[in-house]
Coordinates of C-alpha atoms in Angstrom, one line a residue:
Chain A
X1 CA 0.0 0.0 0.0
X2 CA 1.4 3.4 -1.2
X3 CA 0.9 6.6 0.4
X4 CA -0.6 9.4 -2.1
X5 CA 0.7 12.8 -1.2
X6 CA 0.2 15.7 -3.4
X7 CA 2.6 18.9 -4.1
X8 CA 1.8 22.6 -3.1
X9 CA 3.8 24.9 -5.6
X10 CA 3.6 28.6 -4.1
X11 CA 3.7 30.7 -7.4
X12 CA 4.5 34.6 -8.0
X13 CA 3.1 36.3 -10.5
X14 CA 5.3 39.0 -10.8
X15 CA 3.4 42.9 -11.4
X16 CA 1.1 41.2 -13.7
X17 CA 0.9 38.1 -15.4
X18 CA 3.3 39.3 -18.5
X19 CA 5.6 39.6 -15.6
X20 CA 5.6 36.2 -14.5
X21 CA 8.1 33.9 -15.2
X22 CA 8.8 31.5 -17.7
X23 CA 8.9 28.7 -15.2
X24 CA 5.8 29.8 -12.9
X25 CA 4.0 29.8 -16.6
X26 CA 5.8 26.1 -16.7
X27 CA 4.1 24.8 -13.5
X28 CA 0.5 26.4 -14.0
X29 CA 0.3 24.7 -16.9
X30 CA 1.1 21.0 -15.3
X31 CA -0.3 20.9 -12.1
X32 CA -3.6 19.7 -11.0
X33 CA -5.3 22.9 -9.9
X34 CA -4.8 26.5 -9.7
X35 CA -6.2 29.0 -7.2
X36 CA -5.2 32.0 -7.0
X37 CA -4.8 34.9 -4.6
X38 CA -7.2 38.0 -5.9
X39 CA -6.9 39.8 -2.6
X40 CA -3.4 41.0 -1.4
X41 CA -3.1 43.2 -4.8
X42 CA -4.8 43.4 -8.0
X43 CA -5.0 40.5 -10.9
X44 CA -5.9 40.9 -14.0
X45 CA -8.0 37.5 -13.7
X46 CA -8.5 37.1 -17.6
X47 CA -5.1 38.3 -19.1
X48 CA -4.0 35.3 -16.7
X49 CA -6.4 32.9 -17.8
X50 CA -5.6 34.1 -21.4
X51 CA -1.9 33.1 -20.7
X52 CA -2.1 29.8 -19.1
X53 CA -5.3 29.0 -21.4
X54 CA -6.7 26.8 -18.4
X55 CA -9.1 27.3 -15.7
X56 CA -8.2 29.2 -12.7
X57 CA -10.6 29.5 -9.2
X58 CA -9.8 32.5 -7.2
X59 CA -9.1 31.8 -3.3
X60 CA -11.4 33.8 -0.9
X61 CA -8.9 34.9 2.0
X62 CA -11.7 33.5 4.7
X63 CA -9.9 30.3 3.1
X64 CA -6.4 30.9 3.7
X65 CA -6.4 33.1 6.9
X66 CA -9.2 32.4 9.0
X67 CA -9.4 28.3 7.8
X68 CA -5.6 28.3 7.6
X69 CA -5.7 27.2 4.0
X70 CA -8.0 23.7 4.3
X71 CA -9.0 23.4 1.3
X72 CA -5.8 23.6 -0.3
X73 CA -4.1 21.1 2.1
X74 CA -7.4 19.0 1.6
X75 CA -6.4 18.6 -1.8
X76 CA -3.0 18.1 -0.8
X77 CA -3.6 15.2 1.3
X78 CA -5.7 13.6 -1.5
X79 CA -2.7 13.3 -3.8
X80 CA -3.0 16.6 -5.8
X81 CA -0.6 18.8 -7.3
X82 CA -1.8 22.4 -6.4
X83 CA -0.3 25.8 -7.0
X84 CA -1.6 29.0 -5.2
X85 CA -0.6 31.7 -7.8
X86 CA 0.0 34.9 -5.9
X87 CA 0.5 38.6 -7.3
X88 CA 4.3 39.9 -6.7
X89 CA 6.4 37.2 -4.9
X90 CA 4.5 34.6 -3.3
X91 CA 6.3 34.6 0.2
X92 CA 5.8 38.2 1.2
X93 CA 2.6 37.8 2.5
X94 CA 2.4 36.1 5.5
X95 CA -0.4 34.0 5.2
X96 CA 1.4 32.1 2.7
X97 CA 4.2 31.5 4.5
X98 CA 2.0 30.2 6.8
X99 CA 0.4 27.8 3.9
X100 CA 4.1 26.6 3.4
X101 CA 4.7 25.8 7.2
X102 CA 1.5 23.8 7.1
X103 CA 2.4 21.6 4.2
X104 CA 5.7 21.0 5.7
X105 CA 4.8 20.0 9.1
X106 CA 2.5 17.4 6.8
X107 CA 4.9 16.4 5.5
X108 CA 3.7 17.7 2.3
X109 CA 6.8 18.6 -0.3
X110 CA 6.4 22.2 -1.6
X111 CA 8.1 24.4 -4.2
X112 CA 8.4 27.6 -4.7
X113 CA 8.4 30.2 -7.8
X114 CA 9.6 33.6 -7.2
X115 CA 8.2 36.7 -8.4
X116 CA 9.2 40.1 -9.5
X117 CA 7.8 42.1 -6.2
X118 CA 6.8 45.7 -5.6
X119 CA 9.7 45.7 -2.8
X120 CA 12.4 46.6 -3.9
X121 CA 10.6 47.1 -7.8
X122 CA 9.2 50.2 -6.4
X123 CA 12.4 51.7 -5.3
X124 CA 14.5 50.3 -9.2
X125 CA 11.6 51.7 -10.8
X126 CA 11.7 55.1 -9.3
X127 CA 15.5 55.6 -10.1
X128 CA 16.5 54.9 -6.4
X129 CA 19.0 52.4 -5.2
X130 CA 18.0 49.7 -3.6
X131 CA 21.3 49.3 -1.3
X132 CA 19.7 52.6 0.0
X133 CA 16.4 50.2 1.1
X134 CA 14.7 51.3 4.7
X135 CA 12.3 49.8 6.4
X136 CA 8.7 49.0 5.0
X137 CA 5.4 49.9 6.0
X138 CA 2.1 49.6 4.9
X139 CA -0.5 53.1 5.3
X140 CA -3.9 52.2 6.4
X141 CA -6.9 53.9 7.2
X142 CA -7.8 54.8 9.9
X143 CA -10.0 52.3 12.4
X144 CA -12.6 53.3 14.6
X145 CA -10.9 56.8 14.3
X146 CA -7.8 55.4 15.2
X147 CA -5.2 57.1 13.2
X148 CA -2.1 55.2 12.9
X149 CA 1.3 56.3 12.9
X150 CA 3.5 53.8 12.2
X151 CA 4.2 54.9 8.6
X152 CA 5.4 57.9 10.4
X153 CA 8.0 56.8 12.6
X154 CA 9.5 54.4 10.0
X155 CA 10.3 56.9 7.3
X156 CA 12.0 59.1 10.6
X157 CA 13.7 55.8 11.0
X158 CA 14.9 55.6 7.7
X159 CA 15.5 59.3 7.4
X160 CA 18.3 58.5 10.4
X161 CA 20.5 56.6 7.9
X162 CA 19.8 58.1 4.8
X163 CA 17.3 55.5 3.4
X164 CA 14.7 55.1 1.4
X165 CA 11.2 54.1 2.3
X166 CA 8.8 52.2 0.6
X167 CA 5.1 52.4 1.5
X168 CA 2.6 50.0 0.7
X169 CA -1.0 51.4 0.7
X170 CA -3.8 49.2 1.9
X171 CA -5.8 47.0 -0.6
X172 CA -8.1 44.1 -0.3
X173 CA -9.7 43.0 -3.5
X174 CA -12.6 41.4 -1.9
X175 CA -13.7 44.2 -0.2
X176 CA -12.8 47.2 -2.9
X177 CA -10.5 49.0 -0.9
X178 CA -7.6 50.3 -2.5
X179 CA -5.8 53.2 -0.9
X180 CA -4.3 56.0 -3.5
X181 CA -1.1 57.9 -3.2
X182 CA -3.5 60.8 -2.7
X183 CA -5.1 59.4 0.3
X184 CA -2.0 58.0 1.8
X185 CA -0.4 61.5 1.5
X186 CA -3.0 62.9 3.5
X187 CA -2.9 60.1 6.3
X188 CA 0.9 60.8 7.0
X189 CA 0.5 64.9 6.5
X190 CA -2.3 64.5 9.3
X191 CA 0.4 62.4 11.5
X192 CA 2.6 65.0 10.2
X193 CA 0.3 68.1 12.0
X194 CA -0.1 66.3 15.0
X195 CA 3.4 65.2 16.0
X196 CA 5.4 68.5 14.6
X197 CA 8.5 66.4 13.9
X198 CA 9.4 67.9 10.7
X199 CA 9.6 64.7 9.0
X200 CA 7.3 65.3 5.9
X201 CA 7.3 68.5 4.4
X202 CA 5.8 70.2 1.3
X203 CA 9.1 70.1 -0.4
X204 CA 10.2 66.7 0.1
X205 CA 10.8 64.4 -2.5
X206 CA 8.7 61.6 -3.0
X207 CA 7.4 58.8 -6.0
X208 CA 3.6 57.6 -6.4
X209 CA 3.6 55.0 -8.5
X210 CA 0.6 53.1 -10.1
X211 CA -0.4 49.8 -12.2
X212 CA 2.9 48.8 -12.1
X213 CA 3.5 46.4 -15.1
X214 CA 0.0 46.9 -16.9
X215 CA -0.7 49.1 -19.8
X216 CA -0.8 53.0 -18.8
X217 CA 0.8 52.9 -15.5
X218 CA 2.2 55.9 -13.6
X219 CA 5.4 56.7 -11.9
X220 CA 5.8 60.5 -11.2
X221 CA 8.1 61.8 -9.1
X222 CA 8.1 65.2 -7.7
X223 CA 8.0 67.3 -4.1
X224 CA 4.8 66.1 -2.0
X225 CA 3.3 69.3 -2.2
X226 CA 3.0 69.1 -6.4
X227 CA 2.6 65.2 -5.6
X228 CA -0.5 65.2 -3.4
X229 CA -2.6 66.9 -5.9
X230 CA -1.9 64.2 -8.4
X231 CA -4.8 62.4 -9.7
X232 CA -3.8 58.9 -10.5
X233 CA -6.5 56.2 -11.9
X234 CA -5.1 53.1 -11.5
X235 CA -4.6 50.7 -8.6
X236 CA -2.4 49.4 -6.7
X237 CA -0.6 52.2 -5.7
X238 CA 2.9 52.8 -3.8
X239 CA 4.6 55.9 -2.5
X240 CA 8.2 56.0 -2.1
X241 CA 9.6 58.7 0.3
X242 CA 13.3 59.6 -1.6
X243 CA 16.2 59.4 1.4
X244 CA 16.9 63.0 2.7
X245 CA 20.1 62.9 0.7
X246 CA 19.8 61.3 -2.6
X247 CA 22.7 60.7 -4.7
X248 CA 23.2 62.7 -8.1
X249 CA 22.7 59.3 -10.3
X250 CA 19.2 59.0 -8.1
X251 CA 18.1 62.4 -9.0
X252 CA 19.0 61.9 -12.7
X253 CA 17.2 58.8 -13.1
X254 CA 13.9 60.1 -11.3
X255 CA 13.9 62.7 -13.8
X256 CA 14.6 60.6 -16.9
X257 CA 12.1 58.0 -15.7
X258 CA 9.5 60.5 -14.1
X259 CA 9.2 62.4 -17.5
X260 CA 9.1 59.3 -19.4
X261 CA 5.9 57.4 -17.3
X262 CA 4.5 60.1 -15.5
X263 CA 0.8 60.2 -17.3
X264 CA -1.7 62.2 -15.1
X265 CA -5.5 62.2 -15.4
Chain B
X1 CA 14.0 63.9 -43.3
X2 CA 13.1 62.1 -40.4
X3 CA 15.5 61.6 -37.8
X4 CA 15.8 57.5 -37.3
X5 CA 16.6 57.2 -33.0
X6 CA 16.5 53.5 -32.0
X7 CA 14.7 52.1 -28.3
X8 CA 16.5 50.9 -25.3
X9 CA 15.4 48.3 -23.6
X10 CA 16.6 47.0 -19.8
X11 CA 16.1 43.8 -19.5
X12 CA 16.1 41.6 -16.2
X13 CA 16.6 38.3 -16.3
X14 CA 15.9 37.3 -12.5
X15 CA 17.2 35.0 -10.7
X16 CA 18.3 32.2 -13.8
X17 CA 16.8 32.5 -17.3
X18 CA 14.3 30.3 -16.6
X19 CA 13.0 32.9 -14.2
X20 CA 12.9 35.8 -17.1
X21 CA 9.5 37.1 -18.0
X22 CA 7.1 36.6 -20.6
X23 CA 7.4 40.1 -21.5
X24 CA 11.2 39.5 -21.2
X25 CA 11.3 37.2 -23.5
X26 CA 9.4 38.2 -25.8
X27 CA 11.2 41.5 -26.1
X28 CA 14.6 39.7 -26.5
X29 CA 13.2 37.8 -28.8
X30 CA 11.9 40.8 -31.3
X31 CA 14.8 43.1 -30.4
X32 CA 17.3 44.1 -33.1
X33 CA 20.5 43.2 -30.9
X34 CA 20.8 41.7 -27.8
X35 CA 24.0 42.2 -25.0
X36 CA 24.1 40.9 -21.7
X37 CA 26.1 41.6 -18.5
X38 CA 27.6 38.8 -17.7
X39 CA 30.1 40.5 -14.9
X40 CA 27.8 41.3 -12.1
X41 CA 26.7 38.1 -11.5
X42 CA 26.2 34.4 -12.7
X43 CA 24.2 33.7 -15.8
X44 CA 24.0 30.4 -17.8
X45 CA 24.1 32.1 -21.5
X46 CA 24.0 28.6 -23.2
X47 CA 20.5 28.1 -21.4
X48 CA 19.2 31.5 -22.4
X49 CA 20.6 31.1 -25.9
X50 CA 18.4 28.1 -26.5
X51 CA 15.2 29.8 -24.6
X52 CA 15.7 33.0 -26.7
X53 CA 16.3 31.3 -29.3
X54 CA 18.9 34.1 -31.0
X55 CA 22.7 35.3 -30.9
X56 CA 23.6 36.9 -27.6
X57 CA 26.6 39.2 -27.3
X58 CA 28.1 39.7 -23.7
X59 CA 29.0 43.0 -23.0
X60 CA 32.6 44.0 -21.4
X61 CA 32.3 45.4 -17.9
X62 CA 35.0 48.3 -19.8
X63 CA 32.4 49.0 -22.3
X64 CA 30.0 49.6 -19.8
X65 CA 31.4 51.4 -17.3
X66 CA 34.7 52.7 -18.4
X67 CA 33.5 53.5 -21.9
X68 CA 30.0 54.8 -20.6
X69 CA 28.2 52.1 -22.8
X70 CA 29.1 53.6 -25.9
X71 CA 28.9 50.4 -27.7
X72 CA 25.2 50.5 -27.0
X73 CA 24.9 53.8 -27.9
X74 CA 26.0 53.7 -31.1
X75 CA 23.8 51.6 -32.2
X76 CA 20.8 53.3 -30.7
X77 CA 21.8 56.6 -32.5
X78 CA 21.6 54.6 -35.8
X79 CA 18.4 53.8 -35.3
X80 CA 18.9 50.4 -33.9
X81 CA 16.5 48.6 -30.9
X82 CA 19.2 47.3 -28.7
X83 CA 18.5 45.4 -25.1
X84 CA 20.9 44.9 -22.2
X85 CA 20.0 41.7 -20.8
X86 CA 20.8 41.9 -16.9
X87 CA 20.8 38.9 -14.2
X88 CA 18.6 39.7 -11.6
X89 CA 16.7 43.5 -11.7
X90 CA 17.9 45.4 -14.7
X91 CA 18.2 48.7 -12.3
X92 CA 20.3 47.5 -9.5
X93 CA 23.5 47.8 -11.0
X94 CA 24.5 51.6 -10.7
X95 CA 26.1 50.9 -14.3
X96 CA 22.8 50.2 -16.1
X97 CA 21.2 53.4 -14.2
X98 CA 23.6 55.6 -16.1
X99 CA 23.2 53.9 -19.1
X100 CA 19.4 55.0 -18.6
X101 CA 20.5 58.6 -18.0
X102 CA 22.8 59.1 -20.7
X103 CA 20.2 57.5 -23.0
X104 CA 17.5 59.9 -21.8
X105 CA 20.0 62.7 -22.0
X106 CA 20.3 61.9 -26.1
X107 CA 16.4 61.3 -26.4
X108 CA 16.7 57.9 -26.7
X109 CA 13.4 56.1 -25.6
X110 CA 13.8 53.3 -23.1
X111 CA 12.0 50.6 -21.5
X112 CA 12.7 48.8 -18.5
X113 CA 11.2 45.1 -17.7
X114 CA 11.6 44.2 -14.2
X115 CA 13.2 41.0 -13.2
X116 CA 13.5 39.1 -9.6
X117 CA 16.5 40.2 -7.7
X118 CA 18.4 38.8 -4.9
X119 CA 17.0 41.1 -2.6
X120 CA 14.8 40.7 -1.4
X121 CA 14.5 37.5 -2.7
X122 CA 17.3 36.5 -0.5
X123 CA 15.2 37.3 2.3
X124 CA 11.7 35.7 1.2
X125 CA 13.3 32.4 0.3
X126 CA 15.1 32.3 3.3
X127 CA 11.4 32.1 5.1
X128 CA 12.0 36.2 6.8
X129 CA 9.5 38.3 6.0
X130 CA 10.4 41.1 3.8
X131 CA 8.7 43.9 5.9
X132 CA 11.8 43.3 8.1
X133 CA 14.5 44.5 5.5
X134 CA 17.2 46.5 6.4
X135 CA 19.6 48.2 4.7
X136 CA 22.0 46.2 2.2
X137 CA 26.2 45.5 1.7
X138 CA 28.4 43.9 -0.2
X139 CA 31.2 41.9 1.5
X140 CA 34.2 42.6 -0.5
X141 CA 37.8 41.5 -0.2
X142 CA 40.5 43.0 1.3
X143 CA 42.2 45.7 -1.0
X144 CA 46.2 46.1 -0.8
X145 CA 45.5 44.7 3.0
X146 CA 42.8 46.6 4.2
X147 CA 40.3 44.6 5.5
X148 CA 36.9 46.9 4.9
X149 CA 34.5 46.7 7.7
X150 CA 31.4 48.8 6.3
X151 CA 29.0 45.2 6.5
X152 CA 29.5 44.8 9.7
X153 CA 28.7 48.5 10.8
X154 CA 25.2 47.6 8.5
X155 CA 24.7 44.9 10.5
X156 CA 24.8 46.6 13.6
X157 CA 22.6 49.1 12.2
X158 CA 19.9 46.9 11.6
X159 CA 20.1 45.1 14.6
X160 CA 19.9 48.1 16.3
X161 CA 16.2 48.2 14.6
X162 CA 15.8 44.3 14.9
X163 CA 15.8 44.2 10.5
X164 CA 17.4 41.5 8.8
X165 CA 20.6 41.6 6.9
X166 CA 21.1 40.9 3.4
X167 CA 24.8 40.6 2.1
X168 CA 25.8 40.4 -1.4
X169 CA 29.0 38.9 -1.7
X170 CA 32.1 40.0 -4.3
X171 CA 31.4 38.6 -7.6
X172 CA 32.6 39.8 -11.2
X173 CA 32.3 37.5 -13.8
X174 CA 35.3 38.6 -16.2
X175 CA 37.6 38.3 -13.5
X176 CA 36.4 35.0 -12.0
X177 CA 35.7 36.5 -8.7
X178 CA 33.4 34.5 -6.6
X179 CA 33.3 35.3 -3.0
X180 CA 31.8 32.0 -1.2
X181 CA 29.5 32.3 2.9
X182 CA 32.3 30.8 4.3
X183 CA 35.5 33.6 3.0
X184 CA 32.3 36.2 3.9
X185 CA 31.8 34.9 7.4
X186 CA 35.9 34.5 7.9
X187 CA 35.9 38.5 6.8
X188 CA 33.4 39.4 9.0
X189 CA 34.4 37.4 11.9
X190 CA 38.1 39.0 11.8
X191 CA 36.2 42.3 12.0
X192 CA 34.1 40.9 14.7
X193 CA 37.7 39.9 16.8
X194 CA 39.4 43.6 15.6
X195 CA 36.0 45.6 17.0
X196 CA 34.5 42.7 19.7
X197 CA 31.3 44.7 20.0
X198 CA 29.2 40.7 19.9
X199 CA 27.7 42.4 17.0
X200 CA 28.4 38.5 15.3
X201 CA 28.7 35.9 17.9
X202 CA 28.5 32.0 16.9
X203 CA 25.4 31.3 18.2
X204 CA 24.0 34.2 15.5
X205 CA 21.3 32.7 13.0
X206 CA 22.7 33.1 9.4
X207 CA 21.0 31.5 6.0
X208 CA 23.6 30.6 3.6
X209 CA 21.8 30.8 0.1
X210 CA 23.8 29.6 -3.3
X211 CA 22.7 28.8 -6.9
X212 CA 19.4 30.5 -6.2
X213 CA 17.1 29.7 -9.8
X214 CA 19.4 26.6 -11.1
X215 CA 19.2 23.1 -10.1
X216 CA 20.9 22.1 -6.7
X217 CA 20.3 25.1 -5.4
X218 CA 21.2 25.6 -1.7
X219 CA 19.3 27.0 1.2
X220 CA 20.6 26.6 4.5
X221 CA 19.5 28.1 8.0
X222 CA 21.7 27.2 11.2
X223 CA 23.8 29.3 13.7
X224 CA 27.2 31.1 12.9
X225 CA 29.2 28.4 14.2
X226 CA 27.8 25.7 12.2
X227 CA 27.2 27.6 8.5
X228 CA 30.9 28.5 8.4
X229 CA 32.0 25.1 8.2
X230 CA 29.6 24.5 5.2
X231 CA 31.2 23.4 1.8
X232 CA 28.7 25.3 -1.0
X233 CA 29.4 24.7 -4.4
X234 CA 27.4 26.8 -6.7
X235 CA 27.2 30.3 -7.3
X236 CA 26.6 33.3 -6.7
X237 CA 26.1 33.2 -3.0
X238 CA 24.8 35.0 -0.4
X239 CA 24.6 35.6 3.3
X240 CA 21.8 36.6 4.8
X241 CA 22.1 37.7 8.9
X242 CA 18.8 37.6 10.8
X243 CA 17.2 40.2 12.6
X244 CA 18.5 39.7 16.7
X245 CA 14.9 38.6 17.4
X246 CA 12.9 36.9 14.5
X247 CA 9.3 36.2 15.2
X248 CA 8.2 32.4 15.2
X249 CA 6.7 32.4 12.0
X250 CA 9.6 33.5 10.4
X251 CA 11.7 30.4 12.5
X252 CA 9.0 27.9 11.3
X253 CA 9.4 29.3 7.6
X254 CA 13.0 29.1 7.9
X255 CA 13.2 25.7 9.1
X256 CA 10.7 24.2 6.8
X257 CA 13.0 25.8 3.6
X258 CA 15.9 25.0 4.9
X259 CA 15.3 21.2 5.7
X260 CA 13.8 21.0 2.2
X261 CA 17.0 23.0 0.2
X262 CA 19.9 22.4 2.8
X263 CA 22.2 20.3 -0.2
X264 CA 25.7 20.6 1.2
X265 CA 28.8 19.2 -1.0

């Protein structure tokens, strides 16, 4: 009597599917099933399906976070070969990692595909240099008037060594919410009024980028003051905070970059 | 009379070919010429000359950066679509940045597709969480006896903020410079006896991580004391130090990978 035991193949799709990789492309096409993540950041859910010309069920994140992935490892157990395609890199959110440590203590074998990833992407994209990386955060709303001002204090963290920080703005695809670069600038400039610190201030230099690796995405550069007035459409959206001292070659290749994708409207 | 002005294109190549894009591909596949920089890290050209399916030319690390990538710019003046084909993220090489620049500077159009880089891939298939990222170094050799101690003072930096530690470790491809975990840890550890601030002690948690995107790839987790005694074989490698106090996910995560990638020859 033999022992059936399936395969979990964690999966990035990169920015968007064109961005994924040869080899992810390679293993949705073999295994068993495909879910796929729709919540931590947007999918174009056809252009994928287009691409790996087979059916693909999106995963509700009740599934994975509150049920700890069960129906995934269900399918596991039963001798399936499963991949969980995830937007970006597929272990940055923790909730996979989590899906990994479950399979494993199964004794499940798993793979793993990487994908291109917003961090550091956001910084190379911007012109900056991603030695100069700081600390990331993500900007959320505010709950139950709760304003929260973490963002805050890790940019002044960064700011201490010269670094760069990336912020990630909060989405969930289920529920609609996608923060803009708009909304997240006035978050932090409302931290900003209430602490005095000094840290963000009209002339500092920031990037908002948007719809990163689909058609018509944005990346403009500029002070925040100019920045915060921007009206970008598409989603999702980052906002890089530029180091208090950026380097010559960073300020070059903002501009040449910045004039090249920065399409307002 | 028009005025003929070829395209630029950046190219990343992630992690091994086999990790390029779709969009990737199919650029170097419709590109006029293609050169790829094969100094800053490892790339198997044979296996991306049969995926591309074209002639590849390697570019000189003197062409680039001594001679300002004139080569390349050449041909773009005559009207030419060229791509530099770069392991890893097209934009993390300082070289390729300015390549960028000057071609914006001579109203070249340019195009950059993103590729998976070592950071912070480093970090994510090492089972940290990339939220946790702190800044980056390169461990380099001694120069003309002078031992640089610039890592370790990052190290200490991010410790300071409990963030992970990322290493990149001397590599240049023309030369046949390969910098192996164990010379980095020897390098850092004689900086460790010169300073003795117990910023790297033996019972520190290191992940060793070599070949990353090619077969027989090696992930390994352990303390100090134990990873310098490893024998890796492929490379590039790199060290990554974890934060002073990880959280238990990230120990789970780190076991699971390591147990299932730990090859050691």
């Amino acid at each position: 009597m033999s022992c059936v035991v399936g395969e979990l193949y964690l999966v990035g799709l990169g920015l968007s599917p064109e961005y994924m990789s040869i080899k992810a492309l390679e293993v949705l096409r073999t295994v068993d099933l495909i879910y796929v993540d729709t919540y931590t950041s947007y999918v174009d859910l056809d252009l994928l399906k287009r691409l790996v010309g087979r059916d693909l069920t999106p995963i509700r994140r009740v599934d994975l976070e509150e049920r700890s992935g069960a129906p995934i490892l269900e399918l596991l157990e039963r001798g399936y070969r499963v991949a969980l395609a995830v937007p970006g890199d597929p272990l940055v959110a923790t909730t996979h990692v989590t899906l990994l440590v479950e399979a494993h203590r199964r004794g499940i074998p798993f793979h793993i595909v990487p994908g291109v990833s917003i961090i550091p992407t956001a910084l190379t994209l911007s012109g900056l240099m991603v030695y100069k990386i700081g600390k990331v955060a993500t900007v959320v709303y505010p709950k139950d008037g709760v304003l929260f001002e973490y963002p805050y204090d890790v940019i002044k963290l960064n700011d201490s060594s010269n670094l760069h920080t990336a912020l990630l703005l909060e989405y969930d695809g289920e529920k609609g919410v996608a923060m803009t670069v708009r909304e997240a600038i006035e978050i932090l400039m409302t931290v900003e009024e209430r602490r005095g610190e000094g840290v963000l201030t009209g002339e500092r230099l920031v990037v908002a980028l948007a719809g990163l690796g689909y058609p018509g995405c944005t990346i403009c550069a500029g002070k925040l003051k100019n920045i915060s007035n921007l009206s970008i459409g598409k989603v999702p959206q980052t906002l890089v905070v530029v180091s208090p001292k950026p380097h010559p070659v960073e300020l070059e290749a903002m501009e040449a970059i910045s004039s090249r994708w920065c399409r307002v409207g």
